[in-house]
Amino acid sequence: VTLYARTIEAVADYVKKNNVKRVVVMTGAGISTAAGIPDFRSPKTGLYANLARLNLPYAEAVFDISFFRQNPRPFYELAHELYPGKYRPTISHCFVNLLHKKGMLLKAFTQNIDCLEREAGVPGDAIVEAHGSFATQRCIDCHTEYPDAKMKEAISKKEVPHCAQQECGGLVKPDIVFFGEALPEAFHRNRSLPAQADLAIIMGTSLTVQPFASLPSFVQEDTPRVLINLERVGGLGSRADDVLLLGDCDEGVRKFADALGWREELESMWEK
Ligand code: OAD
């Protein structure tokens, strides 16, 4: 046991005294709700609770590859709302960038497809977008890439884009990982990194979707794991060095920054 108490102040103390520099961050939709993007599973506000208008057989079908093949419309209805560009990173995203700036970030694993980590300044090679992103797109049949500008146009018009290759005409889909598809190679290449972490921070995720949900279990037993989330998830809190900050993640991140003496720096990064 490395912490003297299961408080965020004790974690901050541990960070300062142990020259912590291999922080692994694992995030989900909850860190972007303050930016105006709904999460998936929150009971009233989550995306899955608000899809009735799309007439889906079940909510997650909107991100299911076999369903998409039959009916891509519901996804493109949603893509119109979720497409990056109109949202600004939250203070939680900035906190990840601050860790990077201090040379302490080993990797930021995100399930989010909104690209807000990049927008906050975290470099691409420090991020693993485990569920892909809207950054690129391709044909689901011949896998030919599709131009960004044409994709943008299709999404803004709520049209379903089709492959431009002769005799293909397959459906085009952003490189978001749908249910029934493999995770990016970068996820598999990096998935054992949590075992090398000297601190793990888990924020804004229900930890319900595998294999991402298993990442926190790869963190060594004696390495502190901090959960900053509205609810307790993934069995966090079961280890002696787990610290739970249950509540809004921006609030939690500010509390952590206060304890680390980073608050002013964090706020000024966010205001820029
Ligand atoms: P979920 O919607 O499943 O979980 C979001 C978590 O964040 C919940 O535990 C919320 O309580 C919490 N939360 C929401 N707002 C918060 C806030 N302001 N502060 C703190 N906590 C907050 O989202 P994910 O875990 O990201 O996959 O979902 C995982 C995957 O399921 C997604 O990547 C997506 C979805 O199907 C694909 O589409 C492939």
PDB file of C-alpha atoms and ligand atoms in Angstrom:
ATOM      1  CA  VAL A   1       0.000   0.000   0.000  1.00  0.00           C
ATOM      2  CA  THR A   2       1.480   3.311  -1.058  1.00  0.00           C
ATOM      3  CA  LEU A   3      -1.203   5.763   0.057  1.00  0.00           C
ATOM      4  CA  TYR A   4      -1.615   6.745   3.700  1.00  0.00           C
ATOM      5  CA  ALA A   5      -5.272   7.601   3.135  1.00  0.00           C
ATOM      6  CA  ARG A   6      -7.795   7.064   0.389  1.00  0.00           C
ATOM      7  CA  THR A   7      -8.103  10.756  -0.402  1.00  0.00           C
ATOM      8  CA  ILE A   8      -7.158  12.815  -3.433  1.00  0.00           C
ATOM      9  CA  GLU A   9      -4.737  14.776  -1.210  1.00  0.00           C
ATOM     10  CA  ALA A  10      -2.936  11.525  -0.433  1.00  0.00           C
ATOM     11  CA  VAL A  11      -2.722  10.778  -4.166  1.00  0.00           C
ATOM     12  CA  ALA A  12      -1.317  14.281  -4.806  1.00  0.00           C
ATOM     13  CA  ASP A  13       1.250  13.668  -2.080  1.00  0.00           C
ATOM     14  CA  TYR A  14       2.179  10.349  -3.665  1.00  0.00           C
ATOM     15  CA  VAL A  15       2.581  12.073  -7.057  1.00  0.00           C
ATOM     16  CA  LYS A  16       4.919  14.710  -5.618  1.00  0.00           C
ATOM     17  CA  LYS A  17       7.046  12.374  -3.502  1.00  0.00           C
ATOM     18  CA  ASN A  18       7.426   9.549  -6.002  1.00  0.00           C
ATOM     19  CA  ASN A  19       8.337  11.396  -9.168  1.00  0.00           C
ATOM     20  CA  VAL A  20       5.277   9.966 -10.874  1.00  0.00           C
ATOM     21  CA  LYS A  21       5.685  10.093 -14.654  1.00  0.00           C
ATOM     22  CA  ARG A  22       3.826   7.164 -16.142  1.00  0.00           C
ATOM     23  CA  VAL A  23       0.228   8.198 -15.724  1.00  0.00           C
ATOM     24  CA  VAL A  24      -2.335   6.220 -17.694  1.00  0.00           C
ATOM     25  CA  VAL A  25      -5.688   7.927 -18.245  1.00  0.00           C
ATOM     26  CA  MET A  26      -8.826   6.061 -19.339  1.00  0.00           C
ATOM     27  CA  THR A  27     -11.825   8.087 -20.397  1.00  0.00           C
ATOM     28  CA  GLY A  28     -15.323   7.869 -21.785  1.00  0.00           C
ATOM     29  CA  ALA A  29     -18.273   9.988 -22.781  1.00  0.00           C
ATOM     30  CA  GLY A  30     -18.706  11.521 -19.303  1.00  0.00           C
ATOM     31  CA  ILE A  31     -15.734  13.849 -19.837  1.00  0.00           C
ATOM     32  CA  SER A  32     -17.486  15.416 -22.833  1.00  0.00           C
ATOM     33  CA  THR A  33     -20.988  15.936 -21.459  1.00  0.00           C
ATOM     34  CA  ALA A  34     -19.978  19.377 -20.142  1.00  0.00           C
ATOM     35  CA  ALA A  35     -19.000  20.234 -23.729  1.00  0.00           C
ATOM     36  CA  GLY A  36     -22.588  19.566 -24.778  1.00  0.00           C
ATOM     37  CA  ILE A  37     -22.184  16.032 -26.159  1.00  0.00           C
ATOM     38  CA  PRO A  38     -24.538  13.515 -24.539  1.00  0.00           C
ATOM     39  CA  ASP A  39     -23.097  10.322 -23.074  1.00  0.00           C
ATOM     40  CA  PHE A  40     -24.596   6.940 -23.946  1.00  0.00           C
ATOM     41  CA  ARG A  41     -26.035   5.387 -20.803  1.00  0.00           C
ATOM     42  CA  SER A  42     -27.089   8.146 -18.405  1.00  0.00           C
ATOM     43  CA  PRO A  43     -30.756   7.367 -17.647  1.00  0.00           C
ATOM     44  CA  LYS A  44     -32.468  10.532 -18.973  1.00  0.00           C
ATOM     45  CA  THR A  45     -29.853  12.484 -20.899  1.00  0.00           C
ATOM     46  CA  GLY A  46     -27.893   9.613 -22.497  1.00  0.00           C
ATOM     47  CA  LEU A  47     -28.013   8.976 -26.221  1.00  0.00           C
ATOM     48  CA  TYR A  48     -29.471   5.492 -25.854  1.00  0.00           C
ATOM     49  CA  ALA A  49     -32.440   6.825 -23.868  1.00  0.00           C
ATOM     50  CA  ASN A  50     -33.241   9.339 -26.602  1.00  0.00           C
ATOM     51  CA  LEU A  51     -33.258   7.311 -29.770  1.00  0.00           C
ATOM     52  CA  ALA A  52     -36.983   6.486 -29.939  1.00  0.00           C
ATOM     53  CA  ARG A  53     -37.389   8.749 -32.969  1.00  0.00           C
ATOM     54  CA  LEU A  54     -34.970   6.560 -34.945  1.00  0.00           C
ATOM     55  CA  ASN A  55     -37.163   3.440 -34.604  1.00  0.00           C
ATOM     56  CA  LEU A  56     -34.285   1.145 -33.769  1.00  0.00           C
ATOM     57  CA  PRO A  57     -34.790  -2.509 -32.783  1.00  0.00           C
ATOM     58  CA  TYR A  58     -32.567  -1.747 -29.734  1.00  0.00           C
ATOM     59  CA  ALA A  59     -30.568   1.389 -28.908  1.00  0.00           C
ATOM     60  CA  GLU A  60     -27.069   0.065 -29.562  1.00  0.00           C
ATOM     61  CA  ALA A  61     -28.130  -0.970 -33.089  1.00  0.00           C
ATOM     62  CA  VAL A  62     -27.237   2.539 -34.213  1.00  0.00           C
ATOM     63  CA  PHE A  63     -23.569   1.545 -33.727  1.00  0.00           C
ATOM     64  CA  ASP A  64     -23.929  -2.059 -34.884  1.00  0.00           C
ATOM     65  CA  ILE A  65     -22.201  -3.031 -38.129  1.00  0.00           C
ATOM     66  CA  SER A  66     -24.789  -5.588 -39.297  1.00  0.00           C
ATOM     67  CA  PHE A  67     -27.623  -3.179 -38.633  1.00  0.00           C
ATOM     68  CA  PHE A  68     -25.715  -0.395 -40.416  1.00  0.00           C
ATOM     69  CA  ARG A  69     -25.398  -2.573 -43.527  1.00  0.00           C
ATOM     70  CA  GLN A  70     -29.168  -2.910 -43.651  1.00  0.00           C
ATOM     71  CA  ASN A  71     -30.034   0.604 -42.602  1.00  0.00           C
ATOM     72  CA  PRO A  72     -27.336   3.290 -42.337  1.00  0.00           C
ATOM     73  CA  ARG A  73     -29.852   6.172 -41.978  1.00  0.00           C
ATOM     74  CA  PRO A  74     -30.189   6.217 -38.184  1.00  0.00           C
ATOM     75  CA  PHE A  75     -26.419   6.434 -37.802  1.00  0.00           C
ATOM     76  CA  TYR A  76     -26.211   9.367 -40.213  1.00  0.00           C
ATOM     77  CA  GLU A  77     -29.042  11.122 -38.379  1.00  0.00           C
ATOM     78  CA  LEU A  78     -26.931  10.920 -35.236  1.00  0.00           C
ATOM     79  CA  ALA A  79     -23.625  11.650 -36.953  1.00  0.00           C
ATOM     80  CA  HIS A  80     -25.051  15.011 -37.870  1.00  0.00           C
ATOM     81  CA  GLU A  81     -25.309  15.830 -34.148  1.00  0.00           C
ATOM     82  CA  LEU A  82     -22.103  14.176 -33.000  1.00  0.00           C
ATOM     83  CA  TYR A  83     -19.745  15.359 -35.736  1.00  0.00           C
ATOM     84  CA  PRO A  84     -16.653  17.078 -34.261  1.00  0.00           C
ATOM     85  CA  GLY A  85     -15.941  20.715 -34.894  1.00  0.00           C
ATOM     86  CA  LYS A  86     -18.694  22.380 -32.965  1.00  0.00           C
ATOM     87  CA  TYR A  87     -17.560  21.387 -29.493  1.00  0.00           C
ATOM     88  CA  ARG A  88     -14.904  22.784 -27.173  1.00  0.00           C
ATOM     89  CA  PRO A  89     -12.765  20.617 -24.862  1.00  0.00           C
ATOM     90  CA  THR A  90     -13.673  20.573 -21.172  1.00  0.00           C
ATOM     91  CA  ILE A  91     -11.395  21.204 -18.226  1.00  0.00           C
ATOM     92  CA  SER A  92     -11.111  17.425 -17.871  1.00  0.00           C
ATOM     93  CA  HIS A  93      -9.599  17.233 -21.371  1.00  0.00           C
ATOM     94  CA  CYS A  94      -7.240  20.060 -20.428  1.00  0.00           C
ATOM     95  CA  PHE A  95      -6.163  18.160 -17.337  1.00  0.00           C
ATOM     96  CA  VAL A  96      -5.006  15.295 -19.576  1.00  0.00           C
ATOM     97  CA  ASN A  97      -3.047  17.803 -21.649  1.00  0.00           C
ATOM     98  CA  LEU A  98      -1.506  19.266 -18.487  1.00  0.00           C
ATOM     99  CA  LEU A  99      -0.270  15.791 -17.510  1.00  0.00           C
ATOM    100  CA  HIS A 100       1.263  15.521 -20.967  1.00  0.00           C
ATOM    101  CA  LYS A 101       2.866  18.972 -20.723  1.00  0.00           C
ATOM    102  CA  LYS A 102       4.444  17.998 -17.425  1.00  0.00           C
ATOM    103  CA  GLY A 103       5.926  14.905 -19.087  1.00  0.00           C
ATOM    104  CA  MET A 104       3.852  12.609 -16.907  1.00  0.00           C
ATOM    105  CA  LEU A 105       1.416  11.109 -19.388  1.00  0.00           C
ATOM    106  CA  LEU A 106       2.239   7.586 -20.506  1.00  0.00           C
ATOM    107  CA  LYS A 107      -0.991   7.168 -22.482  1.00  0.00           C
ATOM    108  CA  ALA A 108      -4.525   8.466 -22.673  1.00  0.00           C
ATOM    109  CA  PHE A 109      -6.942   5.716 -23.648  1.00  0.00           C
ATOM    110  CA  THR A 110     -10.267   7.116 -24.759  1.00  0.00           C
ATOM    111  CA  GLN A 111     -13.496   5.541 -25.911  1.00  0.00           C
ATOM    112  CA  ASN A 112     -14.636   8.878 -27.265  1.00  0.00           C
ATOM    113  CA  ILE A 113     -14.974   9.609 -30.947  1.00  0.00           C
ATOM    114  CA  ASP A 114     -15.222  13.384 -30.556  1.00  0.00           C
ATOM    115  CA  CYS A 115     -11.470  14.104 -30.960  1.00  0.00           C
ATOM    116  CA  LEU A 116     -11.594  16.543 -28.005  1.00  0.00           C
ATOM    117  CA  GLU A 117      -8.358  15.178 -26.490  1.00  0.00           C
ATOM    118  CA  ARG A 118      -6.533  16.269 -29.642  1.00  0.00           C
ATOM    119  CA  GLU A 119      -8.384  19.546 -29.654  1.00  0.00           C
ATOM    120  CA  ALA A 120      -7.199  20.151 -26.076  1.00  0.00           C
ATOM    121  CA  GLY A 121      -3.614  19.772 -27.310  1.00  0.00           C
ATOM    122  CA  VAL A 122      -2.722  16.190 -26.417  1.00  0.00           C
ATOM    123  CA  PRO A 123      -0.562  14.872 -29.303  1.00  0.00           C
ATOM    124  CA  GLY A 124      -1.899  11.962 -31.343  1.00  0.00           C
ATOM    125  CA  ASP A 125       0.849   9.556 -30.279  1.00  0.00           C
ATOM    126  CA  ALA A 126      -0.103   9.978 -26.614  1.00  0.00           C
ATOM    127  CA  ILE A 127      -3.717   8.997 -27.327  1.00  0.00           C
ATOM    128  CA  VAL A 128      -5.261   5.633 -28.060  1.00  0.00           C
ATOM    129  CA  GLU A 129      -8.670   6.181 -29.607  1.00  0.00           C
ATOM    130  CA  ALA A 130      -9.918   2.736 -28.699  1.00  0.00           C
ATOM    131  CA  HIS A 131     -13.234   3.122 -30.503  1.00  0.00           C
ATOM    132  CA  GLY A 132     -11.778   5.026 -33.446  1.00  0.00           C
ATOM    133  CA  SER A 133     -12.893   8.529 -34.369  1.00  0.00           C
ATOM    134  CA  PHE A 134     -14.543  10.712 -36.960  1.00  0.00           C
ATOM    135  CA  ALA A 135     -11.099  11.757 -38.231  1.00  0.00           C
ATOM    136  CA  THR A 136     -11.153   9.396 -41.253  1.00  0.00           C
ATOM    137  CA  GLN A 137     -13.698   7.241 -43.093  1.00  0.00           C
ATOM    138  CA  ARG A 138     -13.814   4.456 -45.650  1.00  0.00           C
ATOM    139  CA  CYS A 139     -16.007   2.102 -47.657  1.00  0.00           C
ATOM    140  CA  ILE A 140     -17.157  -0.871 -45.581  1.00  0.00           C
ATOM    141  CA  ASP A 141     -16.782  -3.198 -48.607  1.00  0.00           C
ATOM    142  CA  CYS A 142     -13.616  -2.294 -50.511  1.00  0.00           C
ATOM    143  CA  HIS A 143     -12.121  -0.235 -47.645  1.00  0.00           C
ATOM    144  CA  THR A 144     -11.102   2.625 -49.921  1.00  0.00           C
ATOM    145  CA  GLU A 145     -10.722   5.873 -47.975  1.00  0.00           C
ATOM    146  CA  TYR A 146     -13.288   8.550 -48.629  1.00  0.00           C
ATOM    147  CA  PRO A 147     -12.378  12.276 -48.770  1.00  0.00           C
ATOM    148  CA  ASP A 148     -12.908  14.361 -45.613  1.00  0.00           C
ATOM    149  CA  ALA A 149     -14.597  17.221 -47.451  1.00  0.00           C
ATOM    150  CA  LYS A 150     -17.172  14.934 -49.061  1.00  0.00           C
ATOM    151  CA  MET A 151     -17.864  13.291 -45.733  1.00  0.00           C
ATOM    152  CA  LYS A 152     -18.391  16.642 -44.090  1.00  0.00           C
ATOM    153  CA  GLU A 153     -20.817  17.588 -46.808  1.00  0.00           C
ATOM    154  CA  ALA A 154     -22.757  14.311 -46.537  1.00  0.00           C
ATOM    155  CA  ILE A 155     -23.051  14.617 -42.774  1.00  0.00           C
ATOM    156  CA  SER A 156     -24.180  18.211 -42.889  1.00  0.00           C
ATOM    157  CA  LYS A 157     -26.896  17.251 -45.397  1.00  0.00           C
ATOM    158  CA  LYS A 158     -27.764  14.062 -43.482  1.00  0.00           C
ATOM    159  CA  GLU A 159     -27.026  12.052 -46.627  1.00  0.00           C
ATOM    160  CA  VAL A 160     -25.602   8.535 -46.674  1.00  0.00           C
ATOM    161  CA  PRO A 161     -22.257   8.616 -48.524  1.00  0.00           C
ATOM    162  CA  HIS A 162     -21.382   5.819 -50.959  1.00  0.00           C
ATOM    163  CA  CYS A 163     -18.019   4.636 -52.215  1.00  0.00           C
ATOM    164  CA  ALA A 164     -16.875   6.403 -55.378  1.00  0.00           C
ATOM    165  CA  GLN A 165     -14.869   3.417 -56.676  1.00  0.00           C
ATOM    166  CA  GLN A 166     -16.223   2.033 -59.944  1.00  0.00           C
ATOM    167  CA  GLU A 167     -18.461  -0.980 -59.485  1.00  0.00           C
ATOM    168  CA  CYS A 168     -18.292  -0.695 -55.703  1.00  0.00           C
ATOM    169  CA  GLY A 169     -20.757   1.853 -54.414  1.00  0.00           C
ATOM    170  CA  GLY A 170     -20.513   0.363 -50.899  1.00  0.00           C
ATOM    171  CA  LEU A 171     -21.557   2.262 -47.820  1.00  0.00           C
ATOM    172  CA  VAL A 172     -19.057   4.700 -46.362  1.00  0.00           C
ATOM    173  CA  LYS A 173     -18.639   4.793 -42.587  1.00  0.00           C
ATOM    174  CA  PRO A 174     -16.413   6.906 -40.330  1.00  0.00           C
ATOM    175  CA  ASP A 175     -13.595   4.876 -38.759  1.00  0.00           C
ATOM    176  CA  ILE A 176     -15.557   4.542 -35.544  1.00  0.00           C
ATOM    177  CA  VAL A 177     -15.542   1.045 -34.086  1.00  0.00           C
ATOM    178  CA  PHE A 178     -19.042  -0.381 -34.297  1.00  0.00           C
ATOM    179  CA  PHE A 179     -20.306  -3.321 -32.282  1.00  0.00           C
ATOM    180  CA  GLY A 180     -19.202  -6.383 -34.257  1.00  0.00           C
ATOM    181  CA  GLU A 181     -15.947  -4.772 -35.431  1.00  0.00           C
ATOM    182  CA  ALA A 182     -12.371  -5.171 -34.222  1.00  0.00           C
ATOM    183  CA  LEU A 183     -10.695  -2.444 -32.185  1.00  0.00           C
ATOM    184  CA  PRO A 184      -7.833  -0.549 -33.836  1.00  0.00           C
ATOM    185  CA  GLU A 185      -4.425  -2.150 -33.889  1.00  0.00           C
ATOM    186  CA  ALA A 186      -3.166   0.695 -31.638  1.00  0.00           C
ATOM    187  CA  PHE A 187      -5.436  -0.535 -28.867  1.00  0.00           C
ATOM    188  CA  HIS A 188      -4.001  -4.039 -28.991  1.00  0.00           C
ATOM    189  CA  ARG A 189      -0.452  -2.741 -29.223  1.00  0.00           C
ATOM    190  CA  ASN A 190      -0.892  -0.583 -26.111  1.00  0.00           C
ATOM    191  CA  ARG A 191      -3.369  -2.513 -24.021  1.00  0.00           C
ATOM    192  CA  SER A 192      -0.767  -3.824 -21.581  1.00  0.00           C
ATOM    193  CA  LEU A 193       0.563  -0.321 -20.792  1.00  0.00           C
ATOM    194  CA  PRO A 194      -1.649   0.094 -17.717  1.00  0.00           C
ATOM    195  CA  ALA A 195       0.582  -2.513 -16.044  1.00  0.00           C
ATOM    196  CA  GLN A 196       3.478  -0.032 -16.297  1.00  0.00           C
ATOM    197  CA  ALA A 197       1.524   2.885 -14.858  1.00  0.00           C
ATOM    198  CA  ASP A 198       2.551   4.590 -11.637  1.00  0.00           C
ATOM    199  CA  LEU A 199      -0.883   6.219 -11.465  1.00  0.00           C
ATOM    200  CA  ALA A 200      -4.151   5.455 -13.228  1.00  0.00           C
ATOM    201  CA  ILE A 201      -6.993   7.930 -13.687  1.00  0.00           C
ATOM    202  CA  ILE A 202     -10.373   6.700 -14.900  1.00  0.00           C
ATOM    203  CA  MET A 203     -12.907   9.397 -15.795  1.00  0.00           C
ATOM    204  CA  GLY A 204     -16.370   9.645 -17.279  1.00  0.00           C
ATOM    205  CA  THR A 205     -16.967   6.050 -18.278  1.00  0.00           C
ATOM    206  CA  SER A 206     -19.419   3.385 -17.200  1.00  0.00           C
ATOM    207  CA  LEU A 207     -16.764   0.725 -18.008  1.00  0.00           C
ATOM    208  CA  THR A 208     -19.423  -1.474 -19.595  1.00  0.00           C
ATOM    209  CA  VAL A 209     -17.944  -2.078 -23.035  1.00  0.00           C
ATOM    210  CA  GLN A 210     -15.217  -4.691 -23.423  1.00  0.00           C
ATOM    211  CA  PRO A 211     -12.317  -4.952 -23.995  1.00  0.00           C
ATOM    212  CA  PHE A 212     -11.788  -1.336 -22.861  1.00  0.00           C
ATOM    213  CA  ALA A 213     -13.542  -2.031 -19.568  1.00  0.00           C
ATOM    214  CA  SER A 214     -10.737  -4.406 -18.553  1.00  0.00           C
ATOM    215  CA  LEU A 215      -7.916  -1.847 -18.816  1.00  0.00           C
ATOM    216  CA  PRO A 216      -8.104  -0.740 -15.148  1.00  0.00           C
ATOM    217  CA  SER A 217      -7.661  -4.345 -14.031  1.00  0.00           C
ATOM    218  CA  PHE A 218      -4.207  -4.445 -15.686  1.00  0.00           C
ATOM    219  CA  VAL A 219      -2.951  -1.704 -13.343  1.00  0.00           C
ATOM    220  CA  GLN A 220      -0.639  -3.200 -10.676  1.00  0.00           C
ATOM    221  CA  GLU A 221      -2.252  -3.894  -7.305  1.00  0.00           C
ATOM    222  CA  ASP A 222      -0.057  -1.368  -5.469  1.00  0.00           C
ATOM    223  CA  THR A 223      -0.538   1.445  -8.010  1.00  0.00           C
ATOM    224  CA  PRO A 224      -3.166   4.022  -7.076  1.00  0.00           C
ATOM    225  CA  ARG A 225      -6.254   4.135  -9.294  1.00  0.00           C
ATOM    226  CA  VAL A 226      -8.358   7.285  -9.154  1.00  0.00           C
ATOM    227  CA  LEU A 227     -11.956   7.141 -10.379  1.00  0.00           C
ATOM    228  CA  ILE A 228     -13.554  10.503 -11.191  1.00  0.00           C
ATOM    229  CA  ASN A 229     -17.137   9.742 -12.190  1.00  0.00           C
ATOM    230  CA  LEU A 230     -20.752  10.418 -11.279  1.00  0.00           C
ATOM    231  CA  GLU A 231     -21.183   6.807 -10.198  1.00  0.00           C
ATOM    232  CA  ARG A 232     -19.012   4.001  -8.959  1.00  0.00           C
ATOM    233  CA  VAL A 233     -18.121   1.670 -11.857  1.00  0.00           C
ATOM    234  CA  GLY A 234     -16.004  -1.331 -12.802  1.00  0.00           C
ATOM    235  CA  GLY A 235     -15.408  -2.516  -9.263  1.00  0.00           C
ATOM    236  CA  LEU A 236     -13.163   0.474  -8.573  1.00  0.00           C
ATOM    237  CA  GLY A 237     -12.826   1.036  -4.870  1.00  0.00           C
ATOM    238  CA  SER A 238     -12.142  -2.641  -4.265  1.00  0.00           C
ATOM    239  CA  ARG A 239      -8.383  -2.181  -3.869  1.00  0.00           C
ATOM    240  CA  ALA A 240      -6.602  -0.507  -0.936  1.00  0.00           C
ATOM    241  CA  ASP A 241      -5.141   2.190  -3.170  1.00  0.00           C
ATOM    242  CA  ASP A 242      -8.299   3.042  -5.112  1.00  0.00           C
ATOM    243  CA  VAL A 243      -9.534   6.580  -4.577  1.00  0.00           C
ATOM    244  CA  LEU A 244     -13.048   7.541  -5.652  1.00  0.00           C
ATOM    245  CA  LEU A 245     -14.088  11.095  -6.483  1.00  0.00           C
ATOM    246  CA  LEU A 246     -17.776  10.533  -7.102  1.00  0.00           C
ATOM    247  CA  GLY A 247     -19.373  13.540  -8.780  1.00  0.00           C
ATOM    248  CA  ASP A 248     -18.871  15.729 -11.814  1.00  0.00           C
ATOM    249  CA  CYS A 249     -15.507  15.073 -13.472  1.00  0.00           C
ATOM    250  CA  ASP A 250     -14.639  18.728 -14.073  1.00  0.00           C
ATOM    251  CA  GLU A 251     -15.191  19.332 -10.375  1.00  0.00           C
ATOM    252  CA  GLY A 252     -13.104  16.287  -9.480  1.00  0.00           C
ATOM    253  CA  VAL A 253     -10.297  17.324 -11.778  1.00  0.00           C
ATOM    254  CA  ARG A 254     -10.259  20.790 -10.188  1.00  0.00           C
ATOM    255  CA  LYS A 255     -10.056  19.214  -6.754  1.00  0.00           C
ATOM    256  CA  PHE A 256      -7.139  17.069  -7.900  1.00  0.00           C
ATOM    257  CA  ALA A 257      -5.442  20.107  -9.453  1.00  0.00           C
ATOM    258  CA  ASP A 258      -5.878  22.020  -6.191  1.00  0.00           C
ATOM    259  CA  ALA A 259      -4.226  19.205  -4.270  1.00  0.00           C
ATOM    260  CA  LEU A 260      -1.347  19.114  -6.770  1.00  0.00           C
ATOM    261  CA  GLY A 261      -0.921  22.907  -6.731  1.00  0.00           C
ATOM    262  CA  TRP A 262      -1.764  23.019 -10.459  1.00  0.00           C
ATOM    263  CA  ARG A 263      -5.083  24.801 -10.318  1.00  0.00           C
ATOM    264  CA  GLU A 264      -4.056  28.159 -11.795  1.00  0.00           C
ATOM    265  CA  GLU A 265      -2.101  26.539 -14.590  1.00  0.00           C
ATOM    266  CA  LEU A 266      -5.046  24.300 -15.402  1.00  0.00           C
ATOM    267  CA  GLU A 267      -7.561  27.144 -15.478  1.00  0.00           C
ATOM    268  CA  SER A 268      -5.334  29.268 -17.698  1.00  0.00           C
ATOM    269  CA  MET A 269      -4.924  26.389 -20.163  1.00  0.00           C
ATOM    270  CA  TRP A 270      -8.661  25.997 -20.324  1.00  0.00           C
ATOM    271  CA  GLU A 271      -9.396  29.686 -20.795  1.00  0.00           C
ATOM    272  CA  LYS A 272      -7.143  29.972 -23.845  1.00  0.00           C
TER     273      LYS A 272
HETATM  274  P1  OAD B   1     -21.454   5.726 -20.914  1.00  0.00           P
HETATM  275  O1  OAD B   1     -22.573   6.619 -21.296  1.00  0.00           O
HETATM  276  O2  OAD B   1     -21.699   4.269 -20.890  1.00  0.00           O
HETATM  277  O3  OAD B   1     -20.920   6.150 -19.469  1.00  0.00           O
HETATM  278  C1  OAD B   1     -20.662   7.484 -19.115  1.00  0.00           C
HETATM  279  C2  OAD B   1     -20.274   7.528 -17.655  1.00  0.00           C
HETATM  280  O4  OAD B   1     -19.908   8.856 -17.330  1.00  0.00           O
HETATM  281  C3  OAD B   1     -21.430   7.152 -16.715  1.00  0.00           C
HETATM  282  O5  OAD B   1     -20.928   6.365 -15.655  1.00  0.00           O
HETATM  283  C4  OAD B   1     -21.937   8.506 -16.218  1.00  0.00           C
HETATM  284  O6  OAD B   1     -22.468   8.437 -14.910  1.00  0.00           O
HETATM  285  C5  OAD B   1     -20.656   9.307 -16.218  1.00  0.00           C
HETATM  286  N1  OAD B   1     -20.837  10.751 -16.406  1.00  0.00           N
HETATM  287  C6  OAD B   1     -21.658  11.410 -17.253  1.00  0.00           C
HETATM  288  N2  OAD B   1     -21.494  12.735 -17.162  1.00  0.00           N
HETATM  289  C7  OAD B   1     -20.530  12.934 -16.231  1.00  0.00           C
HETATM  290  C8  OAD B   1     -19.902  14.086 -15.683  1.00  0.00           C
HETATM  291  N3  OAD B   1     -20.209  15.328 -16.083  1.00  0.00           N
HETATM  292  N4  OAD B   1     -18.968  13.915 -14.739  1.00  0.00           N
HETATM  293  C9  OAD B   1     -18.622  12.664 -14.331  1.00  0.00           C
HETATM  294  N5  OAD B   1     -19.170  11.548 -14.806  1.00  0.00           N
HETATM  295  C10 OAD B   1     -20.098  11.672 -15.760  1.00  0.00           C
HETATM  296  O7  OAD B   1     -20.218   6.101 -21.867  1.00  0.00           O
HETATM  297  P2  OAD B   1     -18.886   5.258 -22.140  1.00  0.00           P
HETATM  298  O8  OAD B   1     -18.439   4.555 -20.926  1.00  0.00           O
HETATM  299  O9  OAD B   1     -17.940   6.165 -22.811  1.00  0.00           O
HETATM  300  O10 OAD B   1     -19.103   2.805 -28.076  1.00  0.00           O
HETATM  301  O11 OAD B   1     -19.437   4.197 -23.195  1.00  0.00           O
HETATM  302  C11 OAD B   1     -18.586   3.254 -23.748  1.00  0.00           C
HETATM  303  C12 OAD B   1     -18.940   2.951 -25.185  1.00  0.00           C
HETATM  304  O12 OAD B   1     -20.312   2.573 -25.297  1.00  0.00           O
HETATM  305  C13 OAD B   1     -18.821   4.125 -26.108  1.00  0.00           C
HETATM  306  O13 OAD B   1     -17.514   4.331 -26.571  1.00  0.00           O
HETATM  307  C14 OAD B   1     -19.744   3.782 -27.240  1.00  0.00           C
HETATM  308  C15 OAD B   1     -20.894   3.185 -26.461  1.00  0.00           C
HETATM  309  O14 OAD B   1     -21.638   2.253 -27.135  1.00  0.00           O
HETATM  310  C16 OAD B   1     -19.305   2.812 -29.390  1.00  0.00           C
HETATM  311  O15 OAD B   1     -20.093   3.534 -29.914  1.00  0.00           O
HETATM  312  C17 OAD B   1     -18.490   1.844 -30.128  1.00  0.00           C
END
